[in-house]
PDB file of C-alpha atoms and ligand atoms in Angstrom:
ATOM      1  CA  MET A  25       2.186   5.373   1.883  1.00  0.00           C
ATOM      2  CA  PRO A  26      -1.274   5.010   3.430  1.00  0.00           C
ATOM      3  CA  GLU A  27      -2.012   1.287   3.425  1.00  0.00           C
ATOM      4  CA  LEU A  28      -5.220  -0.525   4.280  1.00  0.00           C
ATOM      5  CA  PRO A  29      -4.901   0.091   8.065  1.00  0.00           C
ATOM      6  CA  GLU A  30      -4.445   3.858   7.592  1.00  0.00           C
ATOM      7  CA  VAL A  31      -7.336   4.063   5.115  1.00  0.00           C
ATOM      8  CA  GLU A  32      -9.540   2.110   7.547  1.00  0.00           C
ATOM      9  CA  THR A  33      -8.576   4.655  10.230  1.00  0.00           C
ATOM     10  CA  TYR A  34      -9.521   7.517   7.842  1.00  0.00           C
ATOM     11  CA  ARG A  35     -12.819   5.765   7.095  1.00  0.00           C
ATOM     12  CA  ARG A  36     -13.669   5.610  10.781  1.00  0.00           C
ATOM     13  CA  TYR A  37     -12.646   9.272  11.179  1.00  0.00           C
ATOM     14  CA  PHE A  38     -14.882  10.223   8.250  1.00  0.00           C
ATOM     15  CA  GLU A  39     -17.820   8.322   9.809  1.00  0.00           C
ATOM     16  CA  ALA A  40     -17.234   9.975  13.182  1.00  0.00           C
ATOM     17  CA  THR A  41     -17.112  13.528  11.771  1.00  0.00           C
ATOM     18  CA  SER A  42     -18.636  14.127   8.360  1.00  0.00           C
ATOM     19  CA  LEU A  43     -21.884  12.172   7.861  1.00  0.00           C
ATOM     20  CA  HIS A  44     -25.384  13.703   7.694  1.00  0.00           C
ATOM     21  CA  GLN A  45     -24.309  17.314   7.140  1.00  0.00           C
ATOM     22  CA  VAL A  46     -25.425  19.335   4.130  1.00  0.00           C
ATOM     23  CA  ILE A  47     -22.553  20.185   1.773  1.00  0.00           C
ATOM     24  CA  GLU A  48     -22.716  23.903   1.023  1.00  0.00           C
ATOM     25  CA  ALA A  49     -19.626  24.315  -1.134  1.00  0.00           C
ATOM     26  CA  ILE A  50     -16.529  22.477  -2.334  1.00  0.00           C
ATOM     27  CA  GLU A  51     -13.235  24.292  -2.740  1.00  0.00           C
ATOM     28  CA  VAL A  52     -10.634  22.744  -5.024  1.00  0.00           C
ATOM     29  CA  GLU A  53      -7.183  24.252  -5.154  1.00  0.00           C
ATOM     30  CA  ASP A  54      -5.877  22.053  -7.972  1.00  0.00           C
ATOM     31  CA  PRO A  55      -8.226  20.448 -10.539  1.00  0.00           C
ATOM     32  CA  LYS A  56      -5.572  17.773 -11.231  1.00  0.00           C
ATOM     33  CA  LEU A  57      -6.663  16.130  -7.971  1.00  0.00           C
ATOM     34  CA  LEU A  58     -10.140  15.516  -9.438  1.00  0.00           C
ATOM     35  CA  THR A  59     -11.081  12.504 -11.538  1.00  0.00           C
ATOM     36  CA  THR A  60     -14.478  14.159 -12.230  1.00  0.00           C
ATOM     37  CA  ASP A  61     -14.661  17.718 -13.589  1.00  0.00           C
ATOM     38  CA  TYR A  62     -15.440  20.396 -11.045  1.00  0.00           C
ATOM     39  CA  ALA A  63     -18.836  21.384 -12.487  1.00  0.00           C
ATOM     40  CA  THR A  64     -20.108  17.768 -12.436  1.00  0.00           C
ATOM     41  CA  LEU A  65     -18.725  17.220  -8.941  1.00  0.00           C
ATOM     42  CA  THR A  66     -20.396  20.299  -7.449  1.00  0.00           C
ATOM     43  CA  GLU A  67     -23.671  19.617  -9.252  1.00  0.00           C
ATOM     44  CA  ALA A  68     -23.744  16.095  -7.776  1.00  0.00           C
ATOM     45  CA  LEU A  69     -22.698  16.995  -4.241  1.00  0.00           C
ATOM     46  CA  ILE A  70     -23.849  20.474  -3.279  1.00  0.00           C
ATOM     47  CA  GLY A  71     -26.995  20.240  -1.179  1.00  0.00           C
ATOM     48  CA  ALA A  72     -26.364  16.527  -0.532  1.00  0.00           C
ATOM     49  CA  CYS A  73     -25.170  14.777   2.652  1.00  0.00           C
ATOM     50  CA  PHE A  74     -22.632  11.978   2.999  1.00  0.00           C
ATOM     51  CA  VAL A  75     -24.463   9.012   4.510  1.00  0.00           C
ATOM     52  CA  LYS A  76     -22.344   5.873   4.250  1.00  0.00           C
ATOM     53  CA  THR A  77     -18.710   4.805   3.869  1.00  0.00           C
ATOM     54  CA  GLN A  78     -17.144   1.675   2.448  1.00  0.00           C
ATOM     55  CA  ARG A  79     -13.467   0.810   2.092  1.00  0.00           C
ATOM     56  CA  VAL A  80     -12.098  -1.686  -0.406  1.00  0.00           C
ATOM     57  CA  GLY A  81      -8.340  -2.040  -0.188  1.00  0.00           C
ATOM     58  CA  LYS A  82      -6.943   1.486  -0.235  1.00  0.00           C
ATOM     59  CA  ASN A  83     -10.088   2.996  -1.806  1.00  0.00           C
ATOM     60  CA  LEU A  84     -12.571   4.870   0.356  1.00  0.00           C
ATOM     61  CA  PHE A  85     -16.060   5.209  -1.124  1.00  0.00           C
ATOM     62  CA  VAL A  86     -18.617   7.598   0.372  1.00  0.00           C
ATOM     63  CA  THR A  87     -22.277   7.438  -0.667  1.00  0.00           C
ATOM     64  CA  THR A  88     -24.533  10.505  -0.536  1.00  0.00           C
ATOM     65  CA  ASP A  89     -28.242  10.691   0.295  1.00  0.00           C
ATOM     66  CA  GLN A  90     -28.933  11.702  -3.322  1.00  0.00           C
ATOM     67  CA  GLY A  91     -27.167   8.721  -4.871  1.00  0.00           C
ATOM     68  CA  PRO A  92     -23.767   9.882  -6.143  1.00  0.00           C
ATOM     69  CA  ILE A  93     -20.748   8.014  -4.761  1.00  0.00           C
ATOM     70  CA  LEU A  94     -17.442   9.751  -4.140  1.00  0.00           C
ATOM     71  CA  ARG A  95     -14.140   7.894  -4.157  1.00  0.00           C
ATOM     72  CA  PHE A  96     -11.077   9.015  -2.202  1.00  0.00           C
ATOM     73  CA  HIS A  97      -7.635   7.681  -2.999  1.00  0.00           C
ATOM     74  CA  PHE A  98      -4.957   8.770  -0.563  1.00  0.00           C
ATOM     75  CA  GLY A  99      -1.902   8.445  -2.812  1.00  0.00           C
ATOM     76  CA  MET A 100       1.412   8.619  -0.954  1.00  0.00           C
ATOM     77  CA  THR A 101       0.610  10.945   1.946  1.00  0.00           C
ATOM     78  CA  GLY A 102      -3.115  11.785   1.913  1.00  0.00           C
ATOM     79  CA  ASP A 103      -5.102  12.409   5.087  1.00  0.00           C
ATOM     80  CA  LEU A 104      -8.368  13.935   6.321  1.00  0.00           C
ATOM     81  CA  GLU A 105      -8.884  16.792   8.756  1.00  0.00           C
ATOM     82  CA  TYR A 106     -12.204  17.991  10.125  1.00  0.00           C
ATOM     83  CA  TYR A 107     -12.166  21.523  11.498  1.00  0.00           C
ATOM     84  CA  HIS A 108     -14.346  24.558  12.191  1.00  0.00           C
ATOM     85  CA  SER A 109     -14.473  27.462   9.746  1.00  0.00           C
ATOM     86  CA  SER A 110     -13.279  29.804  12.495  1.00  0.00           C
ATOM     87  CA  ILE A 111      -9.804  28.269  12.458  1.00  0.00           C
ATOM     88  CA  PRO A 112      -7.333  28.572   9.566  1.00  0.00           C
ATOM     89  CA  ARG A 113      -7.441  26.018   6.802  1.00  0.00           C
ATOM     90  CA  PRO A 114      -5.019  23.155   7.561  1.00  0.00           C
ATOM     91  CA  ARG A 115      -1.829  23.019   5.563  1.00  0.00           C
ATOM     92  CA  HIS A 116      -2.169  21.120   2.256  1.00  0.00           C
ATOM     93  CA  ALA A 117      -5.979  20.938   2.540  1.00  0.00           C
ATOM     94  CA  ARG A 118      -6.283  21.252  -1.229  1.00  0.00           C
ATOM     95  CA  ILE A 119      -9.899  20.079  -1.394  1.00  0.00           C
ATOM     96  CA  VAL A 120     -12.339  21.283   1.257  1.00  0.00           C
ATOM     97  CA  PHE A 121     -15.968  20.251   1.779  1.00  0.00           C
ATOM     98  CA  ILE A 122     -17.740  23.120   3.499  1.00  0.00           C
ATOM     99  CA  PHE A 123     -20.744  21.971   5.488  1.00  0.00           C
ATOM    100  CA  ARG A 124     -23.703  24.177   6.361  1.00  0.00           C
ATOM    101  CA  SER A 125     -22.973  23.439  10.050  1.00  0.00           C
ATOM    102  CA  GLY A 126     -19.877  25.667   9.972  1.00  0.00           C
ATOM    103  CA  PHE A 127     -17.514  22.702   9.994  1.00  0.00           C
ATOM    104  CA  ASN A 128     -15.295  21.647   7.094  1.00  0.00           C
ATOM    105  CA  LEU A 129     -13.650  18.455   5.949  1.00  0.00           C
ATOM    106  CA  GLY A 130     -10.237  19.010   4.426  1.00  0.00           C
ATOM    107  CA  PHE A 131      -8.657  16.431   2.134  1.00  0.00           C
ATOM    108  CA  ILE A 132      -4.972  16.833   2.915  1.00  0.00           C
ATOM    109  CA  CYS A 133      -2.880  16.341  -0.223  1.00  0.00           C
ATOM    110  CA  PRO A 134       0.771  17.164   0.538  1.00  0.00           C
ATOM    111  CA  ARG A 135       2.304  15.671  -2.575  1.00  0.00           C
ATOM    112  CA  LYS A 136      -0.643  15.888  -4.963  1.00  0.00           C
ATOM    113  CA  PHE A 137      -0.789  12.146  -5.650  1.00  0.00           C
ATOM    114  CA  GLU A 138      -4.188  12.016  -3.962  1.00  0.00           C
ATOM    115  CA  ARG A 139      -7.368  11.762  -6.040  1.00  0.00           C
ATOM    116  CA  ILE A 140     -11.086  12.313  -5.583  1.00  0.00           C
ATOM    117  CA  GLY A 141     -13.989  11.792  -7.984  1.00  0.00           C
ATOM    118  CA  LEU A 142     -17.411  10.293  -8.603  1.00  0.00           C
ATOM    119  CA  VAL A 143     -17.914   6.615  -9.434  1.00  0.00           C
ATOM    120  CA  GLU A 144     -20.959   5.158 -11.143  1.00  0.00           C
ATOM    121  CA  ASP A 145     -21.295   2.232  -8.734  1.00  0.00           C
ATOM    122  CA  ILE A 146     -18.785   0.454  -6.557  1.00  0.00           C
ATOM    123  CA  PRO A 147     -18.882  -3.114  -8.017  1.00  0.00           C
ATOM    124  CA  THR A 148     -18.434  -1.807 -11.591  1.00  0.00           C
ATOM    125  CA  PHE A 149     -15.523   0.409 -10.552  1.00  0.00           C
ATOM    126  CA  LEU A 150     -13.797  -2.507  -8.789  1.00  0.00           C
ATOM    127  CA  LYS A 151     -14.316  -4.803 -11.760  1.00  0.00           C
ATOM    128  CA  GLU A 152     -12.943  -2.264 -14.251  1.00  0.00           C
ATOM    129  CA  LYS A 153      -9.874  -1.625 -12.093  1.00  0.00           C
ATOM    130  CA  LYS A 154      -9.429  -5.388 -11.452  1.00  0.00           C
ATOM    131  CA  ILE A 155      -9.537  -4.896  -7.693  1.00  0.00           C
ATOM    132  CA  ALA A 156     -10.149  -8.170  -5.810  1.00  0.00           C
ATOM    133  CA  PRO A 157     -12.164  -8.392  -2.572  1.00  0.00           C
ATOM    134  CA  ASP A 158     -10.786  -6.514   0.417  1.00  0.00           C
ATOM    135  CA  ALA A 159      -8.142  -8.289   2.490  1.00  0.00           C
ATOM    136  CA  LEU A 160     -10.281  -8.101   5.642  1.00  0.00           C
ATOM    137  CA  THR A 161     -13.389  -9.611   4.043  1.00  0.00           C
ATOM    138  CA  ILE A 162     -12.056 -11.986   1.376  1.00  0.00           C
ATOM    139  CA  SER A 163     -12.984 -15.638   1.983  1.00  0.00           C
ATOM    140  CA  LEU A 164     -10.408 -18.425   2.175  1.00  0.00           C
ATOM    141  CA  GLU A 165     -11.941 -19.979  -0.969  1.00  0.00           C
ATOM    142  CA  GLN A 166     -11.656 -16.732  -2.960  1.00  0.00           C
ATOM    143  CA  LEU A 167      -8.095 -16.059  -1.802  1.00  0.00           C
ATOM    144  CA  SER A 168      -7.046 -19.610  -2.586  1.00  0.00           C
ATOM    145  CA  HIS A 169      -8.678 -19.444  -6.031  1.00  0.00           C
ATOM    146  CA  ASN A 170      -6.963 -16.111  -6.843  1.00  0.00           C
ATOM    147  CA  ILE A 171      -3.523 -17.341  -5.679  1.00  0.00           C
ATOM    148  CA  ARG A 172      -3.849 -20.574  -7.661  1.00  0.00           C
ATOM    149  CA  GLN A 173      -4.664 -18.652 -10.854  1.00  0.00           C
ATOM    150  CA  LYS A 174      -1.165 -17.143 -10.837  1.00  0.00           C
ATOM    151  CA  LYS A 175       2.171 -18.868 -11.198  1.00  0.00           C
ATOM    152  CA  SER A 176       4.854 -16.762  -9.582  1.00  0.00           C
ATOM    153  CA  MET A 177       6.544 -16.060  -6.265  1.00  0.00           C
ATOM    154  CA  ILE A 178       4.010 -15.622  -3.476  1.00  0.00           C
ATOM    155  CA  LYS A 179       5.114 -12.111  -2.453  1.00  0.00           C
ATOM    156  CA  PRO A 180       4.350 -10.354  -5.777  1.00  0.00           C
ATOM    157  CA  ILE A 181       1.122 -12.359  -6.051  1.00  0.00           C
ATOM    158  CA  LEU A 182      -0.087 -11.027  -2.699  1.00  0.00           C
ATOM    159  CA  LEU A 183       0.943  -7.452  -3.619  1.00  0.00           C
ATOM    160  CA  ASP A 184      -1.158  -7.688  -6.794  1.00  0.00           C
ATOM    161  CA  GLN A 185      -4.487  -5.963  -6.033  1.00  0.00           C
ATOM    162  CA  SER A 186      -6.259  -8.427  -8.351  1.00  0.00           C
ATOM    163  CA  THR A 187      -5.387 -11.241  -5.893  1.00  0.00           C
ATOM    164  CA  VAL A 188      -6.558  -9.449  -2.737  1.00  0.00           C
ATOM    165  CA  ALA A 189      -7.026  -5.710  -2.156  1.00  0.00           C
ATOM    166  CA  GLY A 190      -5.114  -3.661   0.371  1.00  0.00           C
ATOM    167  CA  ILE A 191      -1.880  -5.556   0.980  1.00  0.00           C
ATOM    168  CA  GLY A 192       1.179  -3.323   0.704  1.00  0.00           C
ATOM    169  CA  ASN A 193       4.879  -4.036   0.986  1.00  0.00           C
ATOM    170  CA  TRP A 194       5.440  -4.159   4.754  1.00  0.00           C
ATOM    171  CA  ILE A 195       2.105  -5.951   5.254  1.00  0.00           C
ATOM    172  CA  VAL A 196       2.996  -8.810   2.909  1.00  0.00           C
ATOM    173  CA  ASP A 197       6.367  -9.268   4.644  1.00  0.00           C
ATOM    174  CA  ASP A 198       4.694  -9.556   8.035  1.00  0.00           C
ATOM    175  CA  VAL A 199       1.953 -11.822   6.651  1.00  0.00           C
ATOM    176  CA  LEU A 200       4.519 -14.246   5.223  1.00  0.00           C
ATOM    177  CA  PHE A 201       6.600 -14.051   8.389  1.00  0.00           C
ATOM    178  CA  GLN A 202       3.574 -14.862  10.558  1.00  0.00           C
ATOM    179  CA  ALA A 203       2.613 -17.683   8.147  1.00  0.00           C
ATOM    180  CA  LYS A 204       6.229 -18.955   8.136  1.00  0.00           C
ATOM    181  CA  ILE A 205       6.410 -18.929   4.345  1.00  0.00           C
ATOM    182  CA  HIS A 206       9.394 -17.665   2.384  1.00  0.00           C
ATOM    183  CA  PRO A 207       8.560 -14.650   0.126  1.00  0.00           C
ATOM    184  CA  GLU A 208      10.121 -16.391  -2.882  1.00  0.00           C
ATOM    185  CA  ARG A 209       8.056 -19.570  -2.561  1.00  0.00           C
ATOM    186  CA  LEU A 210       6.387 -20.399  -5.862  1.00  0.00           C
ATOM    187  CA  SER A 211       2.617 -20.316  -5.650  1.00  0.00           C
ATOM    188  CA  GLN A 212       2.347 -23.718  -7.375  1.00  0.00           C
ATOM    189  CA  SER A 213       4.298 -25.296  -4.518  1.00  0.00           C
ATOM    190  CA  LEU A 214       1.972 -24.057  -1.752  1.00  0.00           C
ATOM    191  CA  SER A 215      -0.235 -26.623  -0.039  1.00  0.00           C
ATOM    192  CA  ASN A 216      -3.824 -25.847   0.924  1.00  0.00           C
ATOM    193  CA  GLU A 217      -2.706 -25.751   4.536  1.00  0.00           C
ATOM    194  CA  GLU A 218      -0.057 -23.117   3.718  1.00  0.00           C
ATOM    195  CA  ILE A 219      -2.580 -20.934   1.884  1.00  0.00           C
ATOM    196  CA  GLU A 220      -4.820 -21.238   4.927  1.00  0.00           C
ATOM    197  CA  ARG A 221      -1.914 -20.002   7.087  1.00  0.00           C
ATOM    198  CA  ILE A 222      -1.502 -17.007   4.759  1.00  0.00           C
ATOM    199  CA  PHE A 223      -5.241 -16.315   5.010  1.00  0.00           C
ATOM    200  CA  PHE A 224      -5.200 -16.248   8.823  1.00  0.00           C
ATOM    201  CA  ALA A 225      -1.950 -14.233   8.876  1.00  0.00           C
ATOM    202  CA  ILE A 226      -3.555 -11.549   6.653  1.00  0.00           C
ATOM    203  CA  LYS A 227      -6.400 -11.177   9.156  1.00  0.00           C
ATOM    204  CA  LEU A 228      -3.995 -11.168  12.123  1.00  0.00           C
ATOM    205  CA  VAL A 229      -1.661  -8.509  10.690  1.00  0.00           C
ATOM    206  CA  LEU A 230      -4.443  -6.209   9.487  1.00  0.00           C
ATOM    207  CA  GLU A 231      -6.557  -6.526  12.616  1.00  0.00           C
ATOM    208  CA  THR A 232      -3.478  -5.803  14.748  1.00  0.00           C
ATOM    209  CA  ALA A 233      -2.652  -2.731  12.645  1.00  0.00           C
ATOM    210  CA  ILE A 234      -6.214  -1.381  12.820  1.00  0.00           C
ATOM    211  CA  GLU A 235      -6.456  -2.077  16.549  1.00  0.00           C
ATOM    212  CA  HIS A 236      -3.351   0.078  17.068  1.00  0.00           C
ATOM    213  CA  GLU A 237      -4.631   2.702  14.565  1.00  0.00           C
ATOM    214  CA  ALA A 238      -1.594   2.036  12.407  1.00  0.00           C
ATOM    215  CA  ASN A 239       0.856   3.028  15.189  1.00  0.00           C
ATOM    216  CA  TYR A 240       3.415   0.413  14.262  1.00  0.00           C
ATOM    217  CA  GLY A 241       5.598   0.838  17.306  1.00  0.00           C
ATOM    218  CA  MET A 242       2.693  -0.528  19.387  1.00  0.00           C
ATOM    219  CA  PHE A 243       2.645  -3.876  17.589  1.00  0.00           C
ATOM    220  CA  PRO A 244       3.466  -7.023  19.569  1.00  0.00           C
ATOM    221  CA  LYS A 245       7.114  -7.917  19.657  1.00  0.00           C
ATOM    222  CA  SER A 246       6.422 -10.990  17.517  1.00  0.00           C
ATOM    223  CA  PHE A 247       5.988  -8.794  14.403  1.00  0.00           C
ATOM    224  CA  LEU A 248       8.653  -8.348  11.773  1.00  0.00           C
ATOM    225  CA  ILE A 249       7.802  -4.670  11.283  1.00  0.00           C
ATOM    226  CA  HIS A 250      10.037  -3.676  14.194  1.00  0.00           C
ATOM    227  CA  ALA A 251      13.042  -4.516  12.039  1.00  0.00           C
ATOM    228  CA  ARG A 252      12.091  -1.889   9.433  1.00  0.00           C
ATOM    229  CA  GLU A 253      14.066   1.335   9.675  1.00  0.00           C
ATOM    230  CA  TRP A 254      11.065   3.657   9.447  1.00  0.00           C
ATOM    231  CA  ALA A 255       8.889   1.991  12.075  1.00  0.00           C
ATOM    232  CA  PRO A 256       9.453   3.699  15.463  1.00  0.00           C
ATOM    233  CA  SER A 257       9.750   0.764  17.801  1.00  0.00           C
ATOM    234  CA  PRO A 258      10.041   0.415  21.559  1.00  0.00           C
ATOM    235  CA  TYR A 259      11.946  -2.832  21.040  1.00  0.00           C
ATOM    236  CA  GLU A 260      15.152  -1.198  19.901  1.00  0.00           C
ATOM    237  CA  GLU A 261      17.466  -3.425  21.892  1.00  0.00           C
ATOM    238  CA  ALA A 262      16.655  -6.679  20.159  1.00  0.00           C
ATOM    239  CA  LEU A 263      15.110  -5.676  16.885  1.00  0.00           C
ATOM    240  CA  ARG A 264      17.117  -2.635  15.844  1.00  0.00           C
ATOM    241  CA  HIS A 265      19.942  -5.108  15.670  1.00  0.00           C
ATOM    242  CA  LYS A 266      17.703  -7.109  13.376  1.00  0.00           C
ATOM    243  CA  LEU A 267      17.402 -10.163  15.575  1.00  0.00           C
ATOM    244  CA  CYS A 268      14.371 -12.208  14.567  1.00  0.00           C
ATOM    245  CA  PRO A 269      11.728 -12.561  17.306  1.00  0.00           C
ATOM    246  CA  CYS A 270      12.660 -16.291  17.192  1.00  0.00           C
ATOM    247  CA  GLY A 271      15.980 -15.221  18.752  1.00  0.00           C
ATOM    248  CA  ARG A 272      18.090 -17.552  16.601  1.00  0.00           C
ATOM    249  CA  VAL A 273      19.239 -15.433  13.666  1.00  0.00           C
ATOM    250  CA  GLU A 274      19.230 -11.944  12.156  1.00  0.00           C
ATOM    251  CA  ILE A 275      16.412 -10.780   9.908  1.00  0.00           C
ATOM    252  CA  GLN A 276      17.623 -10.626   6.324  1.00  0.00           C
ATOM    253  CA  GLN A 277      16.866  -8.025   3.719  1.00  0.00           C
ATOM    254  CA  SER A 278      16.687  -8.693  -0.011  1.00  0.00           C
ATOM    255  CA  GLN A 279      14.828  -7.677  -3.164  1.00  0.00           C
ATOM    256  CA  VAL A 280      11.854  -9.817  -4.204  1.00  0.00           C
ATOM    257  CA  GLY A 281       9.948  -8.734  -7.315  1.00  0.00           C
ATOM    258  CA  GLY A 282      11.821  -5.425  -7.155  1.00  0.00           C
ATOM    259  CA  ARG A 283      10.627  -4.632  -3.620  1.00  0.00           C
ATOM    260  CA  THR A 284      12.630  -4.400  -0.414  1.00  0.00           C
ATOM    261  CA  THR A 285      11.827  -7.548   1.534  1.00  0.00           C
ATOM    262  CA  TYR A 286      12.514  -8.599   5.121  1.00  0.00           C
ATOM    263  CA  PHE A 287      12.376 -12.228   6.179  1.00  0.00           C
ATOM    264  CA  CYS A 288      13.861 -14.726   8.624  1.00  0.00           C
ATOM    265  CA  PRO A 289      15.979 -17.386   6.907  1.00  0.00           C
ATOM    266  CA  LEU A 290      15.185 -19.898   9.664  1.00  0.00           C
ATOM    267  CA  CYS A 291      11.482 -19.219  10.292  1.00  0.00           C
ATOM    268  CA  GLN A 292      10.696 -18.943   6.570  1.00  0.00           C
ATOM    269  CA  THR A 293      12.569 -21.625   4.702  1.00  0.00           C
ATOM    270  CA  ILE A 294      12.019 -22.884   1.161  1.00  0.00           C
ATOM    271  CA  PRO A 295      11.448 -26.648   1.458  1.00  0.00           C
TER     272      PRO A 295
HETATM  273 ZN1   ZN B  14      13.258 -16.392  12.954  1.00  0.00          ZN
END
């Protein structure tokens, strides 16, 4: 599933390819992918240019020079592909923005869980959907306040987009591993210093992921992600056998809040 680091990579790709070009037409293969009806969408966007992008969690917002704001949600497998009209349409490009320049931006929707539509304004949308500030920009005070409002295990609290936006399942496991906090720790038991460790671990994990353009195999060896089956890792010798980077014990797998969870029973103890 595209997580915050992938969506940030798409945002940068969008900025590098698709700004300041007049939209001539929009082709939509399946209206179910739209959260705004087709007539309203085309009326708002045709003749306009995309001028600015903003990402909050897994939501990508793109503002046009005429005011309307378009929201992309990448679902399970969404992606973007910019290409020239002279080459065939990419596979699964179910929504295509055709620019007057002869180039197109395809919204790749393999499994049709992706969505696109207009939003009135970004702060109102976020408030209605109860989406907290983005994980890369949230302040320590805001994060601490949002954690302390909830009484539960820390892992599900961090996965809740109303605590902080953009933290998915593997990210929270690596955040708690880096912060040396057990995923089942109760939020009420966390000290201010521990919440501060979580705050800095969020920044570390996300900045590392974005720096490597979400190529997880490139992460430093000190990350837990190498123990996950799906992450192609160059550190097969040690970590495929699930040895913690601490070298003392195997990484354990369990279910926390109904989600597959990896942790080190020595690095992340419950006091
Ligand atoms: Zn360990």
